[in-house]
PDB file of C-alpha atoms in Angstrom:
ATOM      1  CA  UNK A   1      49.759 234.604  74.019  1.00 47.00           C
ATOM      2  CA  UNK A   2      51.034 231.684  75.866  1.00 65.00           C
ATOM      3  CA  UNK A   3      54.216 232.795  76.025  1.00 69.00           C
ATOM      4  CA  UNK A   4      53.510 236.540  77.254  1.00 64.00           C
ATOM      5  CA  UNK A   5      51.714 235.114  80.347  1.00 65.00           C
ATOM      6  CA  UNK A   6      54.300 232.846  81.105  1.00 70.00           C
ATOM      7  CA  UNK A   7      56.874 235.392  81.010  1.00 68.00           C
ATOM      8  CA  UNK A   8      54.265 237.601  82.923  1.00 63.00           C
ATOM      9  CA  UNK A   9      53.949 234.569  86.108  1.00 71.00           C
ATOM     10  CA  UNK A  10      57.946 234.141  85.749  1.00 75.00           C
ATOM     11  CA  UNK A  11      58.405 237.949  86.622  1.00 80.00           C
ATOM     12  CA  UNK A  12      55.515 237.856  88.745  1.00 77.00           C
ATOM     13  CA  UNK A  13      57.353 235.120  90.682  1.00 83.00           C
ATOM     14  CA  UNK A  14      60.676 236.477  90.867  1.00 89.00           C
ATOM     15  CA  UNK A  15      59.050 240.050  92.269  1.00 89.00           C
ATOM     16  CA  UNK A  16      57.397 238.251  94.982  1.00 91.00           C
ATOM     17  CA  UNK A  17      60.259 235.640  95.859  1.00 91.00           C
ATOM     18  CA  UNK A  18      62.828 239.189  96.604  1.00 93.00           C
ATOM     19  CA  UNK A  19      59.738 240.843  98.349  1.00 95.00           C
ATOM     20  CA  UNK A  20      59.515 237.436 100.422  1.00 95.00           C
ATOM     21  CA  UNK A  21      62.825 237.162 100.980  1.00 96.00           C
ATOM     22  CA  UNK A  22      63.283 241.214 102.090  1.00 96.00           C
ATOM     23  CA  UNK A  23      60.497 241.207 104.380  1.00 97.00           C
ATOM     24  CA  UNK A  24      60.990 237.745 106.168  1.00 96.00           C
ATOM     25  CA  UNK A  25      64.574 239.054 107.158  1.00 97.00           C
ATOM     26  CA  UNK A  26      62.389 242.107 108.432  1.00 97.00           C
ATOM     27  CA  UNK A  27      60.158 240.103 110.465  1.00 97.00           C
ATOM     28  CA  UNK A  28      62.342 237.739 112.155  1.00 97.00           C
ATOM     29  CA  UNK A  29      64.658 241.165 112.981  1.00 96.00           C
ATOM     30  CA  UNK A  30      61.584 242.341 114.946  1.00 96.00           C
ATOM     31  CA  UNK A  31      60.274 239.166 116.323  1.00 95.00           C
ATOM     32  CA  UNK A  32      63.754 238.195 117.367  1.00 95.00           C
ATOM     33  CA  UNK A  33      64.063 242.046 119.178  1.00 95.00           C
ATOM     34  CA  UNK A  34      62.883 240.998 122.361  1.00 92.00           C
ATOM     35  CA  UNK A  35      64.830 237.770 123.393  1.00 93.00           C
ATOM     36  CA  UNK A  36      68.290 239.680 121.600  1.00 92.00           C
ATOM     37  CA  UNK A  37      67.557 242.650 124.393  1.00 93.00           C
ATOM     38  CA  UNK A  38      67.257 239.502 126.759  1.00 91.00           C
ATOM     39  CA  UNK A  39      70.500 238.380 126.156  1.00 90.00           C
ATOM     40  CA  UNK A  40      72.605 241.415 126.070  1.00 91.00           C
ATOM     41  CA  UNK A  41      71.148 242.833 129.500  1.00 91.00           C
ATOM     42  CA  UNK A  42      70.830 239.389 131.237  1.00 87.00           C
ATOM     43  CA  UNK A  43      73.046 239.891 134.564  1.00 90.00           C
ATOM     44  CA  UNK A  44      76.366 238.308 135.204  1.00 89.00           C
ATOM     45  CA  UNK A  45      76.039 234.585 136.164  1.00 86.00           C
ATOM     46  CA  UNK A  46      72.021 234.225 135.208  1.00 86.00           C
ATOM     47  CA  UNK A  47      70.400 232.595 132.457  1.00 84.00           C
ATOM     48  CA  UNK A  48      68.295 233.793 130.186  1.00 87.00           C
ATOM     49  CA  UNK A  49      66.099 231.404 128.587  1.00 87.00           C
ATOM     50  CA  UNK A  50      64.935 233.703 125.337  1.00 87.00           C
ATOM     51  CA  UNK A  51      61.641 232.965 125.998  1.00 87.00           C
ATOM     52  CA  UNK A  52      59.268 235.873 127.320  1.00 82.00           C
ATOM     53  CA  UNK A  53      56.140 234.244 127.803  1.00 80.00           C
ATOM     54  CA  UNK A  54      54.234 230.662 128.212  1.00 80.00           C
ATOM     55  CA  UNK A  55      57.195 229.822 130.487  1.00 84.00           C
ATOM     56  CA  UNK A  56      55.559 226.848 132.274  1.00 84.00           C
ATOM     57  CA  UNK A  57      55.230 225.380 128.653  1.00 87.00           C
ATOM     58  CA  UNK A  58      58.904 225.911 127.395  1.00 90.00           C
ATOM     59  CA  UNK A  59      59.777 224.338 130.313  1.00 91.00           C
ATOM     60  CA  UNK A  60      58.001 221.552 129.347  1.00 90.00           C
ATOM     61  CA  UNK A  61      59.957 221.839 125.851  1.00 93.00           C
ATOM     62  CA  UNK A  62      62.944 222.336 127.214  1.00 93.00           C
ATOM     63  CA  UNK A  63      62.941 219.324 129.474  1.00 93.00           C
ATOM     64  CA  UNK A  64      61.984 217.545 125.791  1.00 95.00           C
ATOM     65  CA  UNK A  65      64.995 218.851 124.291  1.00 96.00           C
ATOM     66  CA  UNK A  66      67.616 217.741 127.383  1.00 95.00           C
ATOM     67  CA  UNK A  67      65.908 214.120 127.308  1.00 95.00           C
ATOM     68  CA  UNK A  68      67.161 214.039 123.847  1.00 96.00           C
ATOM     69  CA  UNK A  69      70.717 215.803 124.328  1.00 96.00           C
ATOM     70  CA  UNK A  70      70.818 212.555 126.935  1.00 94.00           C
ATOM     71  CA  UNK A  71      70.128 210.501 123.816  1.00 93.00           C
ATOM     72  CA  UNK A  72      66.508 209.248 124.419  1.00 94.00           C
ATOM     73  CA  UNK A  73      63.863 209.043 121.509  1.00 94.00           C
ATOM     74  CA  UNK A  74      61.076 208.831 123.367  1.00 94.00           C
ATOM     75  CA  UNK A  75      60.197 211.591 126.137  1.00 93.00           C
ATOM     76  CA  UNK A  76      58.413 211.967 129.714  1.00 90.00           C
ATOM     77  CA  UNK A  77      56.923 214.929 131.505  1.00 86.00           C
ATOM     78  CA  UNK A  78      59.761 216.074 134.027  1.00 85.00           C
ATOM     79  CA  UNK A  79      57.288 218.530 135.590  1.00 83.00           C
ATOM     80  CA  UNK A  80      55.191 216.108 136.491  1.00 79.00           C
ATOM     81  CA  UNK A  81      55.271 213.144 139.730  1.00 78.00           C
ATOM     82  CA  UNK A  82      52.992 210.700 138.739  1.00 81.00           C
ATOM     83  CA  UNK A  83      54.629 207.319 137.116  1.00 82.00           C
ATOM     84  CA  UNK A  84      55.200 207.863 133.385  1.00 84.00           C
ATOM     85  CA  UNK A  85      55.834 205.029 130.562  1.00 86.00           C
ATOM     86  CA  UNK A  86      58.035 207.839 128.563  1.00 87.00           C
ATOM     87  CA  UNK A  87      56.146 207.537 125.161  1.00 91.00           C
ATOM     88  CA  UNK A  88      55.879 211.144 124.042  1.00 91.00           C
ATOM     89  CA  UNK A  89      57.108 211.349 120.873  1.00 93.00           C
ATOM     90  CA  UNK A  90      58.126 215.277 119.001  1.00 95.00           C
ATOM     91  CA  UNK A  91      59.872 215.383 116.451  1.00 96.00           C
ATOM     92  CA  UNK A  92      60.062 219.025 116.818  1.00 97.00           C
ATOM     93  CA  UNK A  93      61.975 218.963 119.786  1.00 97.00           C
ATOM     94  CA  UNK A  94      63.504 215.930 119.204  1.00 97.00           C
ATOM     95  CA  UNK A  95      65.714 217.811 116.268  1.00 97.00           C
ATOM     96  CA  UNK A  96      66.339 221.184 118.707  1.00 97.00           C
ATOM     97  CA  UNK A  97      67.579 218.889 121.607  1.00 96.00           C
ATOM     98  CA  UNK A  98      70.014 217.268 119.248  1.00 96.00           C
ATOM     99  CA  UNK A  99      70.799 220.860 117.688  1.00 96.00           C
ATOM    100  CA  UNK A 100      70.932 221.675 121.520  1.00 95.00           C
ATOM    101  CA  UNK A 101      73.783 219.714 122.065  1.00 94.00           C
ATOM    102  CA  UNK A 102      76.357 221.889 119.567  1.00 94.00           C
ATOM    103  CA  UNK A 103      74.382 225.629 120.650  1.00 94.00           C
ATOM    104  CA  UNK A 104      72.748 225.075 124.122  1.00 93.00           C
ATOM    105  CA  UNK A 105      68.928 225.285 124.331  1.00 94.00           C
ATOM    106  CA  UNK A 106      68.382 228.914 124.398  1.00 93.00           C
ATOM    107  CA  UNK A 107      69.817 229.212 121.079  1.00 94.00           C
ATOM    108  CA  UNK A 108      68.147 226.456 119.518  1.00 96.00           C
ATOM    109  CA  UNK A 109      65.105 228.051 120.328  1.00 95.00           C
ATOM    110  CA  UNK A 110      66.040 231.240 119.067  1.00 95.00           C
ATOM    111  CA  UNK A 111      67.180 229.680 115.763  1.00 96.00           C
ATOM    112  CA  UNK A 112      63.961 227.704 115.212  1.00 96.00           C
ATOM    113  CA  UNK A 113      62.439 230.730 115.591  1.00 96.00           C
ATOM    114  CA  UNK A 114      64.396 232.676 112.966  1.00 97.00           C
ATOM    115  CA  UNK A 115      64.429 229.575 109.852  1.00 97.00           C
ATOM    116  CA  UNK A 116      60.526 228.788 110.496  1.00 98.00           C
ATOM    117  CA  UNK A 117      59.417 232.800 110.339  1.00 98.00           C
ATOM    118  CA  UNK A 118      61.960 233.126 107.390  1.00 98.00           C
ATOM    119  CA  UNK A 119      60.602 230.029 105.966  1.00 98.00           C
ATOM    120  CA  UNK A 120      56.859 230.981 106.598  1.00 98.00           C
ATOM    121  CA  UNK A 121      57.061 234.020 104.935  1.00 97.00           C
ATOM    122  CA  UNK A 122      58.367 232.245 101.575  1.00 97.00           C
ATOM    123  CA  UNK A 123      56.304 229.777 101.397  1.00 97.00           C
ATOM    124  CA  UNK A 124      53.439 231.972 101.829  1.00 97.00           C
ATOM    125  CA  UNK A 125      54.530 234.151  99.371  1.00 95.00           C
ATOM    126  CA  UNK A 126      54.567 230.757  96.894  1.00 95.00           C
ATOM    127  CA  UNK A 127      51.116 229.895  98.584  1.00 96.00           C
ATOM    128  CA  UNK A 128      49.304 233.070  97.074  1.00 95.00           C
ATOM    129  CA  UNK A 129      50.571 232.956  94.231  1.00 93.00           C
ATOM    130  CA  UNK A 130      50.099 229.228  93.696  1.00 92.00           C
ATOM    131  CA  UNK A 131      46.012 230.072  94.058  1.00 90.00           C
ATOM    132  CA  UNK A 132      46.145 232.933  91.683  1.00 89.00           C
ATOM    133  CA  UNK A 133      46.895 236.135  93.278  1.00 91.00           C
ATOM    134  CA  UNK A 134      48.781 238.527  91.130  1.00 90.00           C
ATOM    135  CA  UNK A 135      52.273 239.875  92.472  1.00 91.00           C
ATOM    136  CA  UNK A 136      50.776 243.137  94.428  1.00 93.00           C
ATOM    137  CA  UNK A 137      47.781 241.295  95.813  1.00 94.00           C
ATOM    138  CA  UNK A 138      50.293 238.580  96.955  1.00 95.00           C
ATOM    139  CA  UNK A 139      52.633 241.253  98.892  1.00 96.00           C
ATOM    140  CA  UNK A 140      49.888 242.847 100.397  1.00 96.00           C
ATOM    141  CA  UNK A 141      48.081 239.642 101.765  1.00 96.00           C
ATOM    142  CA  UNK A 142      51.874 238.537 102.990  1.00 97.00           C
ATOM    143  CA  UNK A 143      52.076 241.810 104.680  1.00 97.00           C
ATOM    144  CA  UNK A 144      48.388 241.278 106.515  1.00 96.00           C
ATOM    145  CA  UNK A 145      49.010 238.252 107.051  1.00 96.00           C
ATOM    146  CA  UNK A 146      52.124 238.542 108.934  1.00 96.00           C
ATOM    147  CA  UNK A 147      50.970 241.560 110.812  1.00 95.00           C
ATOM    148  CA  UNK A 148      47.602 240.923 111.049  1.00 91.00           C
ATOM    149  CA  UNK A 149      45.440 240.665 114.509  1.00 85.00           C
ATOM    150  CA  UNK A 150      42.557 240.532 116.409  1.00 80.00           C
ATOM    151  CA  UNK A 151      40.653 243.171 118.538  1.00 75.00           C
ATOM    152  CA  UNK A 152      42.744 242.653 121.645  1.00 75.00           C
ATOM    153  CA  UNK A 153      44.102 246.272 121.535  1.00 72.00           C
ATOM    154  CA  UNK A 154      40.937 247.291 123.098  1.00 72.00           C
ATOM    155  CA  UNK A 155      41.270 245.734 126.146  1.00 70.00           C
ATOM    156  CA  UNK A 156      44.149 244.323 128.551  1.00 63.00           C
ATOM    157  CA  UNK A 157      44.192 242.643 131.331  1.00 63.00           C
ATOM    158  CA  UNK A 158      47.257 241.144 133.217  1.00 61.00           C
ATOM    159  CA  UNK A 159      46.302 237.862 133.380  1.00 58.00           C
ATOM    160  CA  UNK A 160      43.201 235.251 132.644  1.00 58.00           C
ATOM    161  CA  UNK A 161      40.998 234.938 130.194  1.00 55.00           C
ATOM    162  CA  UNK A 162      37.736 237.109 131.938  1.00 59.00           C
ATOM    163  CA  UNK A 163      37.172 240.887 130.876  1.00 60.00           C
ATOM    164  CA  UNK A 164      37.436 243.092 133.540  1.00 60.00           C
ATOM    165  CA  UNK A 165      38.282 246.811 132.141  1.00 60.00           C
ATOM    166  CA  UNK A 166      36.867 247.170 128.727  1.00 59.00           C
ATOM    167  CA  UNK A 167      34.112 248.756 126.495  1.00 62.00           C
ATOM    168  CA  UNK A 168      30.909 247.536 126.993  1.00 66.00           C
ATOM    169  CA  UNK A 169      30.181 246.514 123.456  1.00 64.00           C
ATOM    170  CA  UNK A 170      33.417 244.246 123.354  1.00 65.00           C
ATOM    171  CA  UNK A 171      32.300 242.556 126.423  1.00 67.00           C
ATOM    172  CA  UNK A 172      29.327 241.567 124.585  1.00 70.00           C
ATOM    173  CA  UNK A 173      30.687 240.609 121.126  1.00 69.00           C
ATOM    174  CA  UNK A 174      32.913 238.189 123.497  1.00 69.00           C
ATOM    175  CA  UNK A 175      30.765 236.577 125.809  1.00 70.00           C
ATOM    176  CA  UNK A 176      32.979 238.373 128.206  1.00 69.00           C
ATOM    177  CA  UNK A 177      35.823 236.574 127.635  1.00 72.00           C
ATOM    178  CA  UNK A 178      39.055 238.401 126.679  1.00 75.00           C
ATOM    179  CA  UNK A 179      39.704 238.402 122.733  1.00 78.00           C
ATOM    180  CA  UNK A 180      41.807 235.512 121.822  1.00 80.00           C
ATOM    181  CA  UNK A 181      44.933 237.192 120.479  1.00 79.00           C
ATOM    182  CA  UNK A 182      45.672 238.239 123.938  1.00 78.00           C
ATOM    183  CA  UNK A 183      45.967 234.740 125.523  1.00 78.00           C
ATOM    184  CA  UNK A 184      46.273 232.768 122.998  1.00 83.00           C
ATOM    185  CA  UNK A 185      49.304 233.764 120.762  1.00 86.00           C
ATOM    186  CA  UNK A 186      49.518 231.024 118.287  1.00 88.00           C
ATOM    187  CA  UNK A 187      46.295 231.982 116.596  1.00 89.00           C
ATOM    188  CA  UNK A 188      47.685 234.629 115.065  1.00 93.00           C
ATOM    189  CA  UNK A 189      51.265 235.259 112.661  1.00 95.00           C
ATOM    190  CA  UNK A 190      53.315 237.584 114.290  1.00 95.00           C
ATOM    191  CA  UNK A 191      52.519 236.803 118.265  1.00 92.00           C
ATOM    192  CA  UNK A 192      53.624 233.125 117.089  1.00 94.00           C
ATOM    193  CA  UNK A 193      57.068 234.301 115.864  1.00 95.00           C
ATOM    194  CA  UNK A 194      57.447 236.349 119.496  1.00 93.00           C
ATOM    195  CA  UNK A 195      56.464 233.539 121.140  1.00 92.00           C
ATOM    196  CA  UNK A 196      57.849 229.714 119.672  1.00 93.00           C
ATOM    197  CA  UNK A 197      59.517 228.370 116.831  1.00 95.00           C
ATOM    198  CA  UNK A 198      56.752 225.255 117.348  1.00 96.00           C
ATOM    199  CA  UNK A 199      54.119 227.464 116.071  1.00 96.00           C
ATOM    200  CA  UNK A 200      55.860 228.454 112.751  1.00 97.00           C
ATOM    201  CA  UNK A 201      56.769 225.307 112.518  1.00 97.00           C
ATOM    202  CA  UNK A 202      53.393 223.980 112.079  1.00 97.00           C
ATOM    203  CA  UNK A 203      52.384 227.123 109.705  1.00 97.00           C
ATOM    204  CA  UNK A 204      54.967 225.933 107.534  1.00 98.00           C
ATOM    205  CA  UNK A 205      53.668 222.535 107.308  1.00 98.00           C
ATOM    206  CA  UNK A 206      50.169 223.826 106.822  1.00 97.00           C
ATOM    207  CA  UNK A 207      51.140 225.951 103.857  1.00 97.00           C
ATOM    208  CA  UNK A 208      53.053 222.686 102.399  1.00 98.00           C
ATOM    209  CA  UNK A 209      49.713 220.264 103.289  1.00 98.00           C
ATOM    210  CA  UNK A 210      47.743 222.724 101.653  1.00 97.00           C
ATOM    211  CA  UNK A 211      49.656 223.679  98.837  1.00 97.00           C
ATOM    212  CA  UNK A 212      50.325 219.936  97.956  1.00 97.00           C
ATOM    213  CA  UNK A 213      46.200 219.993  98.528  1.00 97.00           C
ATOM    214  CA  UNK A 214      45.986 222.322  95.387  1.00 96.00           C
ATOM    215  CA  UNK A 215      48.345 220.898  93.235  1.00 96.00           C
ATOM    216  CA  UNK A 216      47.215 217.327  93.018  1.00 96.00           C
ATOM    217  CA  UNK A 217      44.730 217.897  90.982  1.00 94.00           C
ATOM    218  CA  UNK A 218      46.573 217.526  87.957  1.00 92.00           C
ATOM    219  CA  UNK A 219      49.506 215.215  89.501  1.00 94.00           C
ATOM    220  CA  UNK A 220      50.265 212.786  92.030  1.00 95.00           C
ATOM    221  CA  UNK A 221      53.907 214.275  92.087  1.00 96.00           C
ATOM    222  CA  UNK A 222      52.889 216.439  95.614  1.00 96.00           C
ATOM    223  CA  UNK A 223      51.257 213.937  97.103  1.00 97.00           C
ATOM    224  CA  UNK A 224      54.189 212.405  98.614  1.00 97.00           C
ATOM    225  CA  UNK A 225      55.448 215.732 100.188  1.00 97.00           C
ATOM    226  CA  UNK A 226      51.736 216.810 101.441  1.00 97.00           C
ATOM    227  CA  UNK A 227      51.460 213.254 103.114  1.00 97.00           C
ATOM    228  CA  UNK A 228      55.149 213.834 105.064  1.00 98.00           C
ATOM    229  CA  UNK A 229      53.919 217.049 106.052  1.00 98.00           C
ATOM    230  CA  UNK A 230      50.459 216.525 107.518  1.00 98.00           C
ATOM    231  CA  UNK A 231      51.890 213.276 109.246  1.00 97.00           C
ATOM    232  CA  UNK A 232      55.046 215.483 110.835  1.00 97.00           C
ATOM    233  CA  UNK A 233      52.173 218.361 111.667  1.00 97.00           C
ATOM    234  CA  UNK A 234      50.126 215.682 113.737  1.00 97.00           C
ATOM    235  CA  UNK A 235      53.178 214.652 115.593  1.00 97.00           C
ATOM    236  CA  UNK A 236      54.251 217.900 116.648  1.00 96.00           C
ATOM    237  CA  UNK A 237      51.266 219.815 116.573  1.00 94.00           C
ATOM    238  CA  UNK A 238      48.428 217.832 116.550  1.00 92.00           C
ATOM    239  CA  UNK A 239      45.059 219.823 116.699  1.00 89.00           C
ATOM    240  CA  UNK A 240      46.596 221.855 113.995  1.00 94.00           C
ATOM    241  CA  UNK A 241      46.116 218.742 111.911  1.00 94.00           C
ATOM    242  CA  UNK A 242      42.420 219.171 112.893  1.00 93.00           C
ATOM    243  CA  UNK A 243      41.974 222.700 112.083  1.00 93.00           C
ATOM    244  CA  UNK A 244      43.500 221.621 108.178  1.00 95.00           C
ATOM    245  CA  UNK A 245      40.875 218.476 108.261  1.00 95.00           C
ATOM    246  CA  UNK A 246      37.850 221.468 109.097  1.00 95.00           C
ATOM    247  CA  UNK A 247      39.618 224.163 106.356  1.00 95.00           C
ATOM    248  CA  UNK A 248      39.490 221.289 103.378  1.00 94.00           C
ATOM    249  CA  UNK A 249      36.097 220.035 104.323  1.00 94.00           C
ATOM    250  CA  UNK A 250      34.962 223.557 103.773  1.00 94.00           C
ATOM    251  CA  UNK A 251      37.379 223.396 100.613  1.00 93.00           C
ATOM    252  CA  UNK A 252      35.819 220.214  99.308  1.00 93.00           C
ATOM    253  CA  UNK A 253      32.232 222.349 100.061  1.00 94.00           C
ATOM    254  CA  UNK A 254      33.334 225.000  98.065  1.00 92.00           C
ATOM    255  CA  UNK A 255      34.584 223.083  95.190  1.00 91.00           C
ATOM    256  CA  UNK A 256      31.428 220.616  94.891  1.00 91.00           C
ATOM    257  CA  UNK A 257      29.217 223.785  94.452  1.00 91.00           C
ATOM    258  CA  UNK A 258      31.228 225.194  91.870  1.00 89.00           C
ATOM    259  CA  UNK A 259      31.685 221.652  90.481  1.00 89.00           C
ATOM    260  CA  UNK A 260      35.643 221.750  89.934  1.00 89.00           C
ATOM    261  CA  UNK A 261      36.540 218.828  91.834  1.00 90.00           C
ATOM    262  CA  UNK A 262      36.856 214.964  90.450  1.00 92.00           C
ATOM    263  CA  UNK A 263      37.431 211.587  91.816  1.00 93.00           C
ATOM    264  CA  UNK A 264      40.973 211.657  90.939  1.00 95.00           C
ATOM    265  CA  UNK A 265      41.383 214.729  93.094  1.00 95.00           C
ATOM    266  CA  UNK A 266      39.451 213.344  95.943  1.00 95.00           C
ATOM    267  CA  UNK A 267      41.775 210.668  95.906  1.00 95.00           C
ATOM    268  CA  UNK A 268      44.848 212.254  96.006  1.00 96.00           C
ATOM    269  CA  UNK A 269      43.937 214.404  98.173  1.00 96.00           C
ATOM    270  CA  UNK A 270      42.632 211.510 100.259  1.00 96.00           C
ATOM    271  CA  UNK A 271      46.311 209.885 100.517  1.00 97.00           C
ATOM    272  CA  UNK A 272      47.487 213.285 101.534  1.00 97.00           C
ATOM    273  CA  UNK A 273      45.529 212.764 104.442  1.00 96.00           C
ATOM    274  CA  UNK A 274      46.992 209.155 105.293  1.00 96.00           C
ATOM    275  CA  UNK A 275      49.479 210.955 106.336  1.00 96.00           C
ATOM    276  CA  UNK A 276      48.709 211.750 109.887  1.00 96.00           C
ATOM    277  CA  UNK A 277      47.378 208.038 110.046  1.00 96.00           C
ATOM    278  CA  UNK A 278      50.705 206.368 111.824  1.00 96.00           C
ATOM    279  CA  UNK A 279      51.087 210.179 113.893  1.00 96.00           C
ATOM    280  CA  UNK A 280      47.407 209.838 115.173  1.00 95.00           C
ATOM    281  CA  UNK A 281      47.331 206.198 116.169  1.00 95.00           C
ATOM    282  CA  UNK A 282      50.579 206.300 118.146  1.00 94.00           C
ATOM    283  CA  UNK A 283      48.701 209.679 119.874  1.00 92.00           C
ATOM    284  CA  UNK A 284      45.612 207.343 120.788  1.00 92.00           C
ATOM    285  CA  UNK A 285      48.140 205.192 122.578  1.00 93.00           C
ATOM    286  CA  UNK A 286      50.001 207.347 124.293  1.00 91.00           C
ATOM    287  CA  UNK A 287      46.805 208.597 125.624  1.00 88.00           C
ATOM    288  CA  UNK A 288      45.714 205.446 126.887  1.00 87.00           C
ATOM    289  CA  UNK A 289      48.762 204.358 128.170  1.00 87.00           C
ATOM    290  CA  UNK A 290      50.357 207.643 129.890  1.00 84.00           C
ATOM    291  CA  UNK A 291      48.264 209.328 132.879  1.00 79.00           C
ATOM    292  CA  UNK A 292      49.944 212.940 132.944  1.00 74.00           C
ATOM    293  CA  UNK A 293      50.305 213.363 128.744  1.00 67.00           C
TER     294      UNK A 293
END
């Protein structure tokens, strides 16, 4: 019996893995569309940067990225006048500007952007299953996932974050405020992989934290790997790390009422967590010591 449902989870596996593999070339085809059309039509003698929206940020990022082309660790704000100590610290960027340096920045951006939605898509795909999803439950919660959005469609407005033109009803279910998919990109799958490379970035390292969560309750072999991943998703994007403390509280809640969790676990899982100790303290400092981060 043993047997059959291990050869059922191998084939189950190897399903989703070419499923995973199909579809994550199909997404980052259509989330690369835009910024592709950028570059073919861009006029003689301009730029174009690849980047559609958040443009005062990714200039931010890409200042990041030429501070480390010019060899420095350590970054300032170059869009900002006030005296800066240059303490900012992403590893992110840090690894595009040096990428930078062989491609340019635009297409560093555009490649981060194609390996992390790739990548995303996999390791979700190894995520569902990992928590006991069969093969077509697993597909169809990578395809939601992915694709998956608020109820911004009902209303849009050019710019802010105040309803202006929309039903009634929605104004109400959002305190008149517009629906956060439409500002806010990053809180949902596909608008990330339009938008930055960052945010699948930090998806990625979610899925690993979380994953490595899961299985160290038998093992201390993920613990390593879950620790190096929370502590590289506080450095690069740190209130994501926050959002992962809030989801395994509500884990731990869940597991103490159905009383499958031990000390062991706990503890492991506890480590994991030490992770994003060294990421977080240099953070304090920096925002002690440096006025515009």
């Amino acid at each position: 019996m043993d047997s059959i449902q291990r050869e059922a989870a191998d084939l189950a596996h190897k399903d989703v893995a070419v499923f995973s593999r199909r579809f994550g070339i199909l997404v980052v085809f259509l989330a690369l569309m835009p910024a592709l059309i950028g570059f073919a039509s861009a006029p003689p003698g301009s730029l174009y940067l690849g980047v559609q929206t958040n443009v005062d940020d990714h200039m931010v990022y890409a200042a990041w990225m030429r501070q480390a082309m010019e060899g420095r660790f350590l970054f300032e704000n170059r869009f900002a006048v006030e005296s800066q100590p240059g303490l900012t610290l992403n590893l992110y960027y840090l690894a595009l500007g040096l990428m930078a340096k062989a491609v340019s920045i635009p297409v560093a951006w555009l490649m981060a952007r194609a390996v992390f939605s790739f990548l995303f898509v996999v390791l979700l795909g190894r995520f569902l299953l990992r928590i006991g999803l069969d093969a077509f439950q697993t597909k169809l919660s990578i395809v939601l996932v992915t694709f998956g959005g608020g109820v911004g469609f009902f209303v849009w407005e050019k710019f802010g974050q105040v309803v202006v033109n929309s039903p009634e009803l929605l104004k109400s279910i959002t305190a008149g405020k517009l629906p956060i998919d439409v500002w806010q990109p990053e809180a949902f799958v596909f608008p990330s992989m339009l938008t930055n490379g960052l945010f699948m970035a930090s998806l990625c390292l979610i899925l690993v934290t979380l994953q490595a969560v899961i299985e160290s309750k038998e093992s201390w072999a993920p613990v390593l790997r879950g620790a190096l991943a929370f502590g590289a998703l506080m450095n690069i994007h740190s209130y994501d790390a926050l959002l992962v403390v809030l989801v395994l509280l509500g884990f731990l809640v869940a597991q103490l009422a159905s009383r499958d969790v031990t000390w062991a676990w706990l503890g492991r899982t506890a480590v994991i967590g030490l992770g994003a100790v060294p990421a977080a303290a240099w953070f304090v400092y920096v925002l002690g010591q440096d006025p515009v981060f």
